[in-house]
Short mmCIF file of C-alpha atoms in Angstrom, two decimals:
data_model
loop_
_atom_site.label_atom_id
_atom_site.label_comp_id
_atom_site.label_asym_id
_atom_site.label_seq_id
_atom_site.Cartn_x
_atom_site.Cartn_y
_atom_site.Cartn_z
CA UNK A 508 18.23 -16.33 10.02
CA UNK A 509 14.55 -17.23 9.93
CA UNK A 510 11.72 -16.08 12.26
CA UNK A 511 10.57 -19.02 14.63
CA UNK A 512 7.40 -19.37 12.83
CA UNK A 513 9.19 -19.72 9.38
CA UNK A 514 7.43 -17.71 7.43
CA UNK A 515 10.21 -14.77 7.25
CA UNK A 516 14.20 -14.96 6.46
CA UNK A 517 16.40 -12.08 7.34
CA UNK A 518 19.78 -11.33 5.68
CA UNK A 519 22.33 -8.67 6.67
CA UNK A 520 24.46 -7.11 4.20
CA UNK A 521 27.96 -5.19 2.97
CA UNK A 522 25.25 -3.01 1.09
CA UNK A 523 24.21 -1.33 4.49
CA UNK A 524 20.72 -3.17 4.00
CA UNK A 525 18.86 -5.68 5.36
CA UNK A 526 16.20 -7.33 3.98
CA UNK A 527 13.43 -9.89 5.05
CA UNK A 528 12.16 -12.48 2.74
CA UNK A 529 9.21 -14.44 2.11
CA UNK A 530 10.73 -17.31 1.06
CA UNK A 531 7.88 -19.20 -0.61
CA UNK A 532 7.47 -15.87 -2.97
CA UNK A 533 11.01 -14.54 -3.05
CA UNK A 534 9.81 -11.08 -2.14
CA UNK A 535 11.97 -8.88 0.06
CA UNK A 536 11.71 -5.79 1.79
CA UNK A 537 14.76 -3.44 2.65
CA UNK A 538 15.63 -1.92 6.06
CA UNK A 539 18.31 0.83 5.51
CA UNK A 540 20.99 1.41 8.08
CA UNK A 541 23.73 4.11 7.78
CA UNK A 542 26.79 1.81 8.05
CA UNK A 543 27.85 -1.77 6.81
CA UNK A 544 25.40 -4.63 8.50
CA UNK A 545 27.20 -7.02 9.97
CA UNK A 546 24.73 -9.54 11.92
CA UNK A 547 20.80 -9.39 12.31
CA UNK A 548 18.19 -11.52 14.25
CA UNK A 549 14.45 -11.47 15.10
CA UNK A 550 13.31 -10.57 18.27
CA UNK A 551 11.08 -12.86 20.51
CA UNK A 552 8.19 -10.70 19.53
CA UNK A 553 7.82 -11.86 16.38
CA UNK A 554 7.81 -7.96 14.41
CA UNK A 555 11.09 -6.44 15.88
CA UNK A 556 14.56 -7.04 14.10
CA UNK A 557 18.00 -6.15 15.15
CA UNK A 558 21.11 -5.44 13.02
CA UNK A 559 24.69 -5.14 14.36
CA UNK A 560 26.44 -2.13 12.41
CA UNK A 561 30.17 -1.59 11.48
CA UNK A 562 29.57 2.10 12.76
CA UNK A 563 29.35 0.60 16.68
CA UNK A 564 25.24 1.14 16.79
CA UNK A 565 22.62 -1.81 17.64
CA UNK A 566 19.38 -0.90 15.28
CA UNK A 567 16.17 -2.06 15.78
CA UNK A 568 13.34 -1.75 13.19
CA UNK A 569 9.44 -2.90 13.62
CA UNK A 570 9.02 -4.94 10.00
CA UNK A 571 5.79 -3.38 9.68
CA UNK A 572 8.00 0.22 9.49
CA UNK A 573 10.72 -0.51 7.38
CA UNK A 574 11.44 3.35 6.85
CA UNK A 575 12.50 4.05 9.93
CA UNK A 576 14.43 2.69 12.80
CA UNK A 577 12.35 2.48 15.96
CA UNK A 578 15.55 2.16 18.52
CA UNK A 579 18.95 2.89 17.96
CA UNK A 580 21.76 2.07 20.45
CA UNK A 581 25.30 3.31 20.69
CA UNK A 582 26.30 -0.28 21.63
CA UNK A 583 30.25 0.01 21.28
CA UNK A 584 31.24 3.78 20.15
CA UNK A 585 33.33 4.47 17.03
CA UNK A 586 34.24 0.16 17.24
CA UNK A 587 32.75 -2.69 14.79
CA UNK A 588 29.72 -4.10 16.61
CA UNK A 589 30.43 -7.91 15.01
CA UNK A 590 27.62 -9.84 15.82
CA UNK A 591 24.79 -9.96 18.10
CA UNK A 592 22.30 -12.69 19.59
CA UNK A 593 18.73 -12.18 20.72
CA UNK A 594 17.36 -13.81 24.22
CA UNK A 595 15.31 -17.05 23.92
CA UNK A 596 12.64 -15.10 25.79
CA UNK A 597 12.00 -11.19 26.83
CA UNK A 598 13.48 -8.74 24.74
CA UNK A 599 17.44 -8.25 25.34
CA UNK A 600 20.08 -8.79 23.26
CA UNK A 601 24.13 -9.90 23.26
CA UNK A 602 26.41 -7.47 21.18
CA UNK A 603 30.61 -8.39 20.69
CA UNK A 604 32.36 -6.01 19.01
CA UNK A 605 36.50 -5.43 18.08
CA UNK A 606 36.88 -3.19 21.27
CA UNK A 607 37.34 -6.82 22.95
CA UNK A 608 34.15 -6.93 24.98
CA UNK A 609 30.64 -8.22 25.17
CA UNK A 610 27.43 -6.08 26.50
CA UNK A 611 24.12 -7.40 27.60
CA UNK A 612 20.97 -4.82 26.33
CA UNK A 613 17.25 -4.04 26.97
CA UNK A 614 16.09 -3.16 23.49
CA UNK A 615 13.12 -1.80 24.29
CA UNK A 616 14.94 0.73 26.73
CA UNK A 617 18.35 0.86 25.47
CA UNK A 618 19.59 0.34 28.86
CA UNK A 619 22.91 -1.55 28.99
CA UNK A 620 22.72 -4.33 31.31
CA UNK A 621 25.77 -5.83 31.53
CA UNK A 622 29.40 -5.64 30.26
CA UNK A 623 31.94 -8.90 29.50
CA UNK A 624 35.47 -8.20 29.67
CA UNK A 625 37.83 -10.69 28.91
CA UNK A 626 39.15 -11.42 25.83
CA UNK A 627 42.70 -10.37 24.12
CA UNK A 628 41.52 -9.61 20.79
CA UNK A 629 38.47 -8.66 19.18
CA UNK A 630 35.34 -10.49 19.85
CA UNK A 631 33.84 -12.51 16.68
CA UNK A 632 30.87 -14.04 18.09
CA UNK A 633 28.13 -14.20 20.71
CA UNK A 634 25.06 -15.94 21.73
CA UNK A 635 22.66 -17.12 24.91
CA UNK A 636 23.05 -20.47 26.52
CA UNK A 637 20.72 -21.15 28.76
CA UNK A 638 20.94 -18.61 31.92
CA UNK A 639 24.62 -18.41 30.68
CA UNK A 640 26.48 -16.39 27.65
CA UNK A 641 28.93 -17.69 25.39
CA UNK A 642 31.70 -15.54 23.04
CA UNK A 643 34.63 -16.40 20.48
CA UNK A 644 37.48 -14.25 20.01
CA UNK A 645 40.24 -13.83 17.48
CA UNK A 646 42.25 -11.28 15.45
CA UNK A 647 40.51 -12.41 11.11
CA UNK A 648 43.34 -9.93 9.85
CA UNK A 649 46.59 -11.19 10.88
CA UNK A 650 48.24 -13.28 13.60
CA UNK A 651 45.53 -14.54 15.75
CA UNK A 652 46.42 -15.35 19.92
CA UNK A 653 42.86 -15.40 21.32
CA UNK A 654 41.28 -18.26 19.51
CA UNK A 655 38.71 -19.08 22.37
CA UNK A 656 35.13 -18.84 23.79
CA UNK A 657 34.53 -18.14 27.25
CA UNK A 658 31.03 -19.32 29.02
CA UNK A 659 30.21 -16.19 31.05
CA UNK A 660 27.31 -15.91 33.74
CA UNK A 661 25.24 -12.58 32.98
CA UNK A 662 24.49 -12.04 36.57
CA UNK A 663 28.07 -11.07 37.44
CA UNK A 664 29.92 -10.66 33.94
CA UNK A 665 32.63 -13.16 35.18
CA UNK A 666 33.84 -16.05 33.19
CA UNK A 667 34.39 -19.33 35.10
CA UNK A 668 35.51 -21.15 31.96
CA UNK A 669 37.55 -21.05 28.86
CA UNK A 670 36.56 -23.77 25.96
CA UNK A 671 40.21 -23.95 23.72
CA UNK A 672 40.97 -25.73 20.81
CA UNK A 673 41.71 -23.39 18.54
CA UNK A 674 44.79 -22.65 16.37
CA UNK A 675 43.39 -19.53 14.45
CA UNK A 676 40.28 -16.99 14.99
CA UNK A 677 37.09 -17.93 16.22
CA UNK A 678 34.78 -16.52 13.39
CA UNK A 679 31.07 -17.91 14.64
CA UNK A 680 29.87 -19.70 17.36
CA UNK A 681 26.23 -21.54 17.66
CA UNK A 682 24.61 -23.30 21.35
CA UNK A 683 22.53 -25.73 22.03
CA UNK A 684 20.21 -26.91 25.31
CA UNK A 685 18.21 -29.70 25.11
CA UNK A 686 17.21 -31.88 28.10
CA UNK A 687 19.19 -30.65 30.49
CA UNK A 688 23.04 -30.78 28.12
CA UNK A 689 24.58 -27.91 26.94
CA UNK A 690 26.73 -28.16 23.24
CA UNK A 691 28.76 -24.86 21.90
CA UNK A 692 30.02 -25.13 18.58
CA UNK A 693 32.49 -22.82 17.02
CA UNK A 694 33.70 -22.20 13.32
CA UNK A 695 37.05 -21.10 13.13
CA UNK A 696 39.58 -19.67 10.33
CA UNK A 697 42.19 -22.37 11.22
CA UNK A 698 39.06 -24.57 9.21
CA UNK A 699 37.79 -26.56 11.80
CA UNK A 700 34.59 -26.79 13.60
CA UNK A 701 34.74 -27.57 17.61
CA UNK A 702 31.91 -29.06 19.40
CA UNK A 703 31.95 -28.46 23.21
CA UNK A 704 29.66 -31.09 25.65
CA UNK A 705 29.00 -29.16 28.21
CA UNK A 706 30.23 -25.82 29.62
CA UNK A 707 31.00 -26.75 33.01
CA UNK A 708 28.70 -24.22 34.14
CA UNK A 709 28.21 -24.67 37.68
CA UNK A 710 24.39 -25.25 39.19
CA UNK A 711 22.66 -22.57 40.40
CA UNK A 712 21.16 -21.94 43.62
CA UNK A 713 18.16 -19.95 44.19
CA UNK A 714 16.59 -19.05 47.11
CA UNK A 715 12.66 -20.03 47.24
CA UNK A 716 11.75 -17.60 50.03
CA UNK A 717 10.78 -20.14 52.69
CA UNK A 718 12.86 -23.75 52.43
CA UNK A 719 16.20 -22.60 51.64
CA UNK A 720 17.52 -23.58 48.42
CA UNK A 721 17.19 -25.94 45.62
CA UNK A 722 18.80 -26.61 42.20
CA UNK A 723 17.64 -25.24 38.93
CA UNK A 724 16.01 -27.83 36.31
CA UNK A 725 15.98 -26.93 32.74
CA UNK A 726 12.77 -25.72 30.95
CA UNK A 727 11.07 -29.27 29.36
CA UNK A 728 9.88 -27.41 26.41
CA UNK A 729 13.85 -27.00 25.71
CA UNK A 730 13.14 -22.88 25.72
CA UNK A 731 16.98 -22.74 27.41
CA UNK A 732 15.51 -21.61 30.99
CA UNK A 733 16.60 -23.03 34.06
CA UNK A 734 14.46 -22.50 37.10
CA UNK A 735 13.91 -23.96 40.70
CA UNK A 736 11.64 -26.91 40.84
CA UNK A 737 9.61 -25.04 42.66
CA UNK A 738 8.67 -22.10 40.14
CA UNK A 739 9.69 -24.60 37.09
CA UNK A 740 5.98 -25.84 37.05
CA UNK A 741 4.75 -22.32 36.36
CA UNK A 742 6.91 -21.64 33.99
CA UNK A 743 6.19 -24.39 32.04
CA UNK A 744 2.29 -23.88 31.83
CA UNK A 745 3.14 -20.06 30.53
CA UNK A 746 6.07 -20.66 27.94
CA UNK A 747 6.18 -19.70 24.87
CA UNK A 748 8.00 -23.28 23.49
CA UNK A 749 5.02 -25.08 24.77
CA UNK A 750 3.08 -27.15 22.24
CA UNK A 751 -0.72 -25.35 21.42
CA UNK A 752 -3.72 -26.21 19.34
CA UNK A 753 -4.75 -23.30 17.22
CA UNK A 754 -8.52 -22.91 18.04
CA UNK A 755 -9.62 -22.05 14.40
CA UNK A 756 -7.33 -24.59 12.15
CA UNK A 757 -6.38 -27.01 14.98
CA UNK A 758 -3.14 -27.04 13.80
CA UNK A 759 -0.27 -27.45 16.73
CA UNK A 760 2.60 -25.39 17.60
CA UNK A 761 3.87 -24.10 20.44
CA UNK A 762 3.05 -20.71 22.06
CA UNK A 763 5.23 -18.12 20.32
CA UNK A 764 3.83 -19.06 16.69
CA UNK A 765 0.80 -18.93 17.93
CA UNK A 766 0.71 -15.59 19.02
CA UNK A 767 1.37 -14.84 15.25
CA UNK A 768 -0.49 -17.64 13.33
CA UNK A 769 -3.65 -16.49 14.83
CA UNK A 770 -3.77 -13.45 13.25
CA UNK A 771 -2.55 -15.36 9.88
CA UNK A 772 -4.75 -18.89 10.35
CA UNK A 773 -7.13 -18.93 7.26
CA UNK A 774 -9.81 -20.59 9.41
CA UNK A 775 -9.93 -17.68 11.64
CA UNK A 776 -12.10 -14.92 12.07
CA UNK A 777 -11.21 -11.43 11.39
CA UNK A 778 -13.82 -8.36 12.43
CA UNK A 779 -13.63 -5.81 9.34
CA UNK A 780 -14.12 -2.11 10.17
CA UNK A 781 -17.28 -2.29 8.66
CA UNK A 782 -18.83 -4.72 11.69
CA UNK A 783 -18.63 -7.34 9.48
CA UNK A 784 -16.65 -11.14 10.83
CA UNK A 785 -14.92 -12.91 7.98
CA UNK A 786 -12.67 -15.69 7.62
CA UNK A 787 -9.16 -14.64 7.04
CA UNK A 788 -8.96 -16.57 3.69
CA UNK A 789 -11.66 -14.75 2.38
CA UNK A 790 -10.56 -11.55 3.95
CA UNK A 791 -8.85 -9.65 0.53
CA UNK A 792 -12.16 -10.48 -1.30
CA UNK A 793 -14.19 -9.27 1.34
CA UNK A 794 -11.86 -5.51 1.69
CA UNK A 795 -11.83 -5.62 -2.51
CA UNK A 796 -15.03 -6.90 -3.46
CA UNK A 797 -17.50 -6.66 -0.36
CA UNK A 798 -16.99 -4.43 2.51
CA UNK A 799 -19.18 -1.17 2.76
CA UNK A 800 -16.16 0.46 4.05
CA UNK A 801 -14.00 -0.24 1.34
CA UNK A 802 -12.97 2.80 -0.77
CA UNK A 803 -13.24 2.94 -4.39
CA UNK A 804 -12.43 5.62 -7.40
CA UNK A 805 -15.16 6.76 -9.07
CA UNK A 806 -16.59 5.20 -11.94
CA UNK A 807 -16.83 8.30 -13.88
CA UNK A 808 -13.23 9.08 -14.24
CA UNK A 809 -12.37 11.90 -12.01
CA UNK A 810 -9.98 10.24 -9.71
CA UNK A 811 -11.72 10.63 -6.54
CA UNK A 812 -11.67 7.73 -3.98
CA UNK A 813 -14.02 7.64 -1.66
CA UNK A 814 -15.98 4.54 0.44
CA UNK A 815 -18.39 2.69 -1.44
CA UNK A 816 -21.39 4.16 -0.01
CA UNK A 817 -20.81 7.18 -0.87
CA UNK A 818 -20.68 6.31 -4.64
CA UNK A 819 -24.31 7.21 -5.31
CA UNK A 820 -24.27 10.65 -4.06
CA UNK A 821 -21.01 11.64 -5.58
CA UNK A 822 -21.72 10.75 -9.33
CA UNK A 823 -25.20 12.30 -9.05
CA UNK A 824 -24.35 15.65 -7.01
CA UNK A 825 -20.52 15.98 -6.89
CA UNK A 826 -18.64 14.43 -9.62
CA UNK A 827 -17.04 16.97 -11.88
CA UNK A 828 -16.83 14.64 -14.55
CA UNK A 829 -21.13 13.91 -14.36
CA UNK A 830 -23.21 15.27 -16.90
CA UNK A 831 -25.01 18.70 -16.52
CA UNK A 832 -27.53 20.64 -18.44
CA UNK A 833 -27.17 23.96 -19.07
CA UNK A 834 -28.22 26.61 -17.56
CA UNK A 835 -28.84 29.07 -19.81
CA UNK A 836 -31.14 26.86 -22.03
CA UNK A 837 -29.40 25.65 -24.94
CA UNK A 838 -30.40 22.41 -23.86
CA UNK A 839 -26.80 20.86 -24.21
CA UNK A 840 -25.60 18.55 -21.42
CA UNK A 841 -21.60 19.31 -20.47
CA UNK A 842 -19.34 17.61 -17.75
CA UNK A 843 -20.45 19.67 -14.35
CA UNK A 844 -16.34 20.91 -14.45
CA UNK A 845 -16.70 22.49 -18.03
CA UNK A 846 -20.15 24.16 -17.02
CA UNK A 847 -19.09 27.55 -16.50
CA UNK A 848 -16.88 27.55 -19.81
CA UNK A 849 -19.40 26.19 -21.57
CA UNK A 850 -21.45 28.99 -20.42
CA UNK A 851 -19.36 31.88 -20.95
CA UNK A 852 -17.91 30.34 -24.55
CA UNK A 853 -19.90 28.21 -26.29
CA UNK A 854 -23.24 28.15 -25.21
CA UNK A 855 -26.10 29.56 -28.06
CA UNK A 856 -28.02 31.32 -25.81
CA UNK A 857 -25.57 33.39 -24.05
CA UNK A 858 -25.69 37.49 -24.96
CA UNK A 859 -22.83 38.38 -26.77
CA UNK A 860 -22.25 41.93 -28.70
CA UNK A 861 -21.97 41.80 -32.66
CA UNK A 862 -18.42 42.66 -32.93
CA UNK A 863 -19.06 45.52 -36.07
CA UNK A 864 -21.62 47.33 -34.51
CA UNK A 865 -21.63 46.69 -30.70
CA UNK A 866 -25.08 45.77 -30.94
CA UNK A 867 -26.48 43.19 -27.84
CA UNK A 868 -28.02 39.75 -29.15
CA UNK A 869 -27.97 35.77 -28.59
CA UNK A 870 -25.16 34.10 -29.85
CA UNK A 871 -27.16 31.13 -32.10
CA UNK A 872 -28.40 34.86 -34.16
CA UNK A 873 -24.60 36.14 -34.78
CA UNK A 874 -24.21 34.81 -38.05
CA UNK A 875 -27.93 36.11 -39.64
CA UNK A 876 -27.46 39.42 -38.28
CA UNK A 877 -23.61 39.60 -39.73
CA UNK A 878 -25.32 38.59 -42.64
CA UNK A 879 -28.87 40.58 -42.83
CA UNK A 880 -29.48 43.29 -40.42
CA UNK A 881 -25.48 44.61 -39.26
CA UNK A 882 -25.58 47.92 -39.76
CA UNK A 883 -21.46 48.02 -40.46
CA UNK A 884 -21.74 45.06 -43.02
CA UNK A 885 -20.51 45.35 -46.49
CA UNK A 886 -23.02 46.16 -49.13
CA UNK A 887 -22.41 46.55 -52.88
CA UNK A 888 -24.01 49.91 -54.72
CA UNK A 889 -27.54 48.37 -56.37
CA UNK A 890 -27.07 51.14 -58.99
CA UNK A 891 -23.94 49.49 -59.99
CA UNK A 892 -21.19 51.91 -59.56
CA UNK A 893 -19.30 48.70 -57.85
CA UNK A 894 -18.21 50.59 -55.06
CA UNK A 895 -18.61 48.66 -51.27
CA UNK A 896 -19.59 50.53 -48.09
CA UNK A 897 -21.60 49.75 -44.93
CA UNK A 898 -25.15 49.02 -45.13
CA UNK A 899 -25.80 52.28 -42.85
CA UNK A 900 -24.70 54.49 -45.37
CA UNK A 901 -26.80 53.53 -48.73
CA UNK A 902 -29.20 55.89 -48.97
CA UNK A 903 -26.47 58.60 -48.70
CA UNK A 904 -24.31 57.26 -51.15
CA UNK A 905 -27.09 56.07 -54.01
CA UNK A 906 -28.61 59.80 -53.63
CA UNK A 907 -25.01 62.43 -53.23
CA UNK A 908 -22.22 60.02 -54.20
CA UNK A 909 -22.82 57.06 -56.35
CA UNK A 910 -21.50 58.28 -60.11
CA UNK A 911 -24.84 55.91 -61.39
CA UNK A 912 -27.34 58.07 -59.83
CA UNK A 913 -29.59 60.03 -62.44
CA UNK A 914 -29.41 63.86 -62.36
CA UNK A 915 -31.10 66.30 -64.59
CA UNK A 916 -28.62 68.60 -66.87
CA UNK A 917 -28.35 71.61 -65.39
CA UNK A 918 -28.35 73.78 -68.73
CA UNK A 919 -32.35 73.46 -68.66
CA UNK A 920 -32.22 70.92 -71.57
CA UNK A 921 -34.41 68.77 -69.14
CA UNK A 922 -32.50 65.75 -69.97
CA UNK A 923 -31.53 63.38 -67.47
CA UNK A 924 -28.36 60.72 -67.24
CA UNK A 925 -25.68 59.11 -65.06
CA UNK A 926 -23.62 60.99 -62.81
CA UNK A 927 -20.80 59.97 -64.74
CA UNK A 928 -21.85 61.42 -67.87
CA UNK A 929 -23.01 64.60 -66.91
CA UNK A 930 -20.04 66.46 -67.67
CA UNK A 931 -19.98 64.96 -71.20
CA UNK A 932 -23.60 65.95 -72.12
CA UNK A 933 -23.34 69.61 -70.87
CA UNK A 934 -20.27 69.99 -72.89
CA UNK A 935 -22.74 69.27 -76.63
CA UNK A 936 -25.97 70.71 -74.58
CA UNK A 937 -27.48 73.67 -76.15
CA UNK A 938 -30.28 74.70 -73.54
CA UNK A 939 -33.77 74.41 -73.56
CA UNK A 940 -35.45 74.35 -76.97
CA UNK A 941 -38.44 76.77 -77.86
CA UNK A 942 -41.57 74.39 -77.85
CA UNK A 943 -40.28 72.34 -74.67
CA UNK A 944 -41.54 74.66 -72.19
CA UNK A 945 -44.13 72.53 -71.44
CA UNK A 946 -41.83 69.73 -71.12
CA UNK A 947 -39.45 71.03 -69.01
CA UNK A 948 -42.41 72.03 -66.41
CA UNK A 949 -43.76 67.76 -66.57
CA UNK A 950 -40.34 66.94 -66.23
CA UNK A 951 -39.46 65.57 -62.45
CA UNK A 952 -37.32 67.45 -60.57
CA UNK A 953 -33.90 65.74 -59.37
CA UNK A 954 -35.26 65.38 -55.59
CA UNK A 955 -38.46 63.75 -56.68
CA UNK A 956 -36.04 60.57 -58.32
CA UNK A 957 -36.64 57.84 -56.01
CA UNK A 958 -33.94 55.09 -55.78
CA UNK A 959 -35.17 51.62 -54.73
CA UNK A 960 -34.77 50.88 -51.39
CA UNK A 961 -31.41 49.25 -50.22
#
């Protein structure tokens, strides 16, 4: 069925869906219900939308929250609901169902208003005619008896006629009241269509409070109301089939699109939350492009959204993603969110300890000192023993332990050599010689031998 304004279509489903469509775009949205959907319709508000369930409920759904249901009425217990019809005006709603019987709802309360009783076999179809209510019945599975539809007045729930024709079940029926006639049709699975002129409904007779009574007159705008004379006038300058010109696009239509279209009309005015009046066609572009209010993700990359004024402030004092300068004087600039790594792991200037000697010292110096002044680095014997030891322990090792060192023989020859060779020379040495007394006493004792220094 389509929404009175035309912009929306609505299709129940097998699926347990229904979906509305804009038909111009072919976009749909689903409305989930728990059981197989067996009829739908739009209520008179415009946003509301009713499906009939196999499971015996009546669901109602605002489009605007197609997640979740916002009434749900146990119309006929553990029986099919088959169909349902909405009111021409206020918000209640027909529901037939296989348990044989008709009910009259308030949707917005849930309250049962009414109850139809009447038929032999289940009940196929149902809508509003006029101040009356009309319903087919039939058995679709096998043998069908009741193939009729009964015009029944709401007031009472009593039928005061039968419309037959019928050989087989009577699957749909439609109505129709326009200038003051009333036509039911009704589709049937013996694979006719019938066309009824006129129910036969009788006239009714209100009372006006003061000059008795008079006879009703249908609405003129053909909204299927029939009033008093009287109160028809009133009526008639308040309903919602009466033919309106939209103040912003001058377009006409009658009161019920209205209500809608103004909201929609692309001449009209719409008041943004930032203060600000636009036209409705330039409303998108005005929330994407324009408004103050508008939120945005920063420009930087860190995937915070935020309105547009606040931009500024965020890239220049918040942003983790902004550009910072370090603290400790390196004078490298790092994302604000790295800052503290930076500063603990790869900034120059921070104090780190050499990790040989556990001395404290900036880490731009590391390598020099590893290579220069460390203590614990590896240094090669200048005498040339080739032996490798830390820088700490040269003068030891050049003066008591390196086999290159010079010592003096110690059989008062006075000669000196290497370490090495010591052994060797004492072996041929034959002590001092007479005459080299004086030598012996120039000679330089073995603590005066100065090695260079490391």
């Amino acid at each position: 069925c389509f929404r009175a304004d035309g912009n929306l279509m609505l299709t129940a489903s097998e699926d347990k869906n229904l979906r509305t469509w804009d038909p111009r775009r072919g976009i749909s949205v689903a409305f989930t219900a728990p059981d197989e959907v067996l009829d739908c319709g739009f209520c008179t508000d415009m946003v509301s939308i009713v499906g009939a369930c196999k499971n015996g409920m009546l669901l109602v759904w605002d489009i605007r929250k197609p997640d979740q249901t916002r009434k749900e009425i146990d119309a006929h217990g553990t029986e099919w609901v088959t169909a349902c019809a909405l009111a021409p005006s206020g918000n209640t709603a027909l529901t037939c169902s296989t348990d044989r019987s008709m009910k009259l709802w308030d949707i917005d309360t849930g309250k049962e208003l009414q109850i139809f009783k009447g038929h032999q076999e289940a009940v196929n179809g149902c809508r509003f005619l006029g101040e009356y209510v009309v319903s087919g019945a039939g058995n679709r599975f096998w043998g069908s008896k009741d193939n009729t539809v009964i015009v029944w007045d709401p007031s009472t729930g009593q039928s005061f006629r039968t419309l037959r024709g019928h050989t087989d079940a009577v699957m749909s029926i439609d109505t129709c009241c326009y200038s003051g006639q009333t036509m039911v049709a009704a589709a049937s699975m013996d694979k006719t269509v019938r066309i009824w002129n006129g129910t036969g409904a009788p006239a009714k007779k209100k009372d006006d409070g003061n000059a008795g009574t008079s006879s009703s007159v249908d609405c003129k705008y053909a909204c299927g109301i029939r009033l008093p004379l009287e109160r028809l006038t009133h009526h008639e300058e308040n309903c919602r089939q009466r033919v309106m010109q939209c103040p912003s696009c001058r377009k006409e239509m009658t009161s019920q699109v209205l209500e809608t279209h103004t909201s929609e009309c692309a001449e009209g005015e719409y008041q943004c939350v930032c203060s600000a009046k636009v036209r409705n066609r330039d409303r998108k572009r005005h929330e994407r492009d324009e408004c103050p209010a508008r939120e945005v993700e920063c420009i930087q990359g860190c995937g915070m959204m935020m309105k547009v004024a606040s931009l500024d402030v965020h890239i220049k004092s918040f942003c983790q993603e902004r550009l910072v300068k370090c603290r400790m004087g390196c004078g490298s600039s790092v994302p604000a969110k790295s800052l503290v790594t930076h500063q603990q792991n790869g900034c120059q200037h921070r104090d780190i300890s050499c990790e040989m000697c556990g001395v404290s010292l900036v880490a731009k110096e590391v390598d020099l000192h590893k290579r220069r002044y460390c203590a614990m680095r590896q240094v090669q014997c200048r005498l040339g023993c080739g032996i490798k030891f830390a820088a700490k322990d040269t003068e030891d090792h050049e003066q008591n332990a390196c086999s290159m060192r010079l010592v003096t023989c110690r059989k008062g020859c006075g000669q000196t050599c290497a370490a090495k060779e010591l052994d060797s020379h004492e072996c041929t040495c034959r002590g001092p010689v007479v005459g080299q007394a004086s030598l012996l006493r120039s000679s330089r004792p073995l603590s005066s031998v100065r090695n260079r220094p490391p």
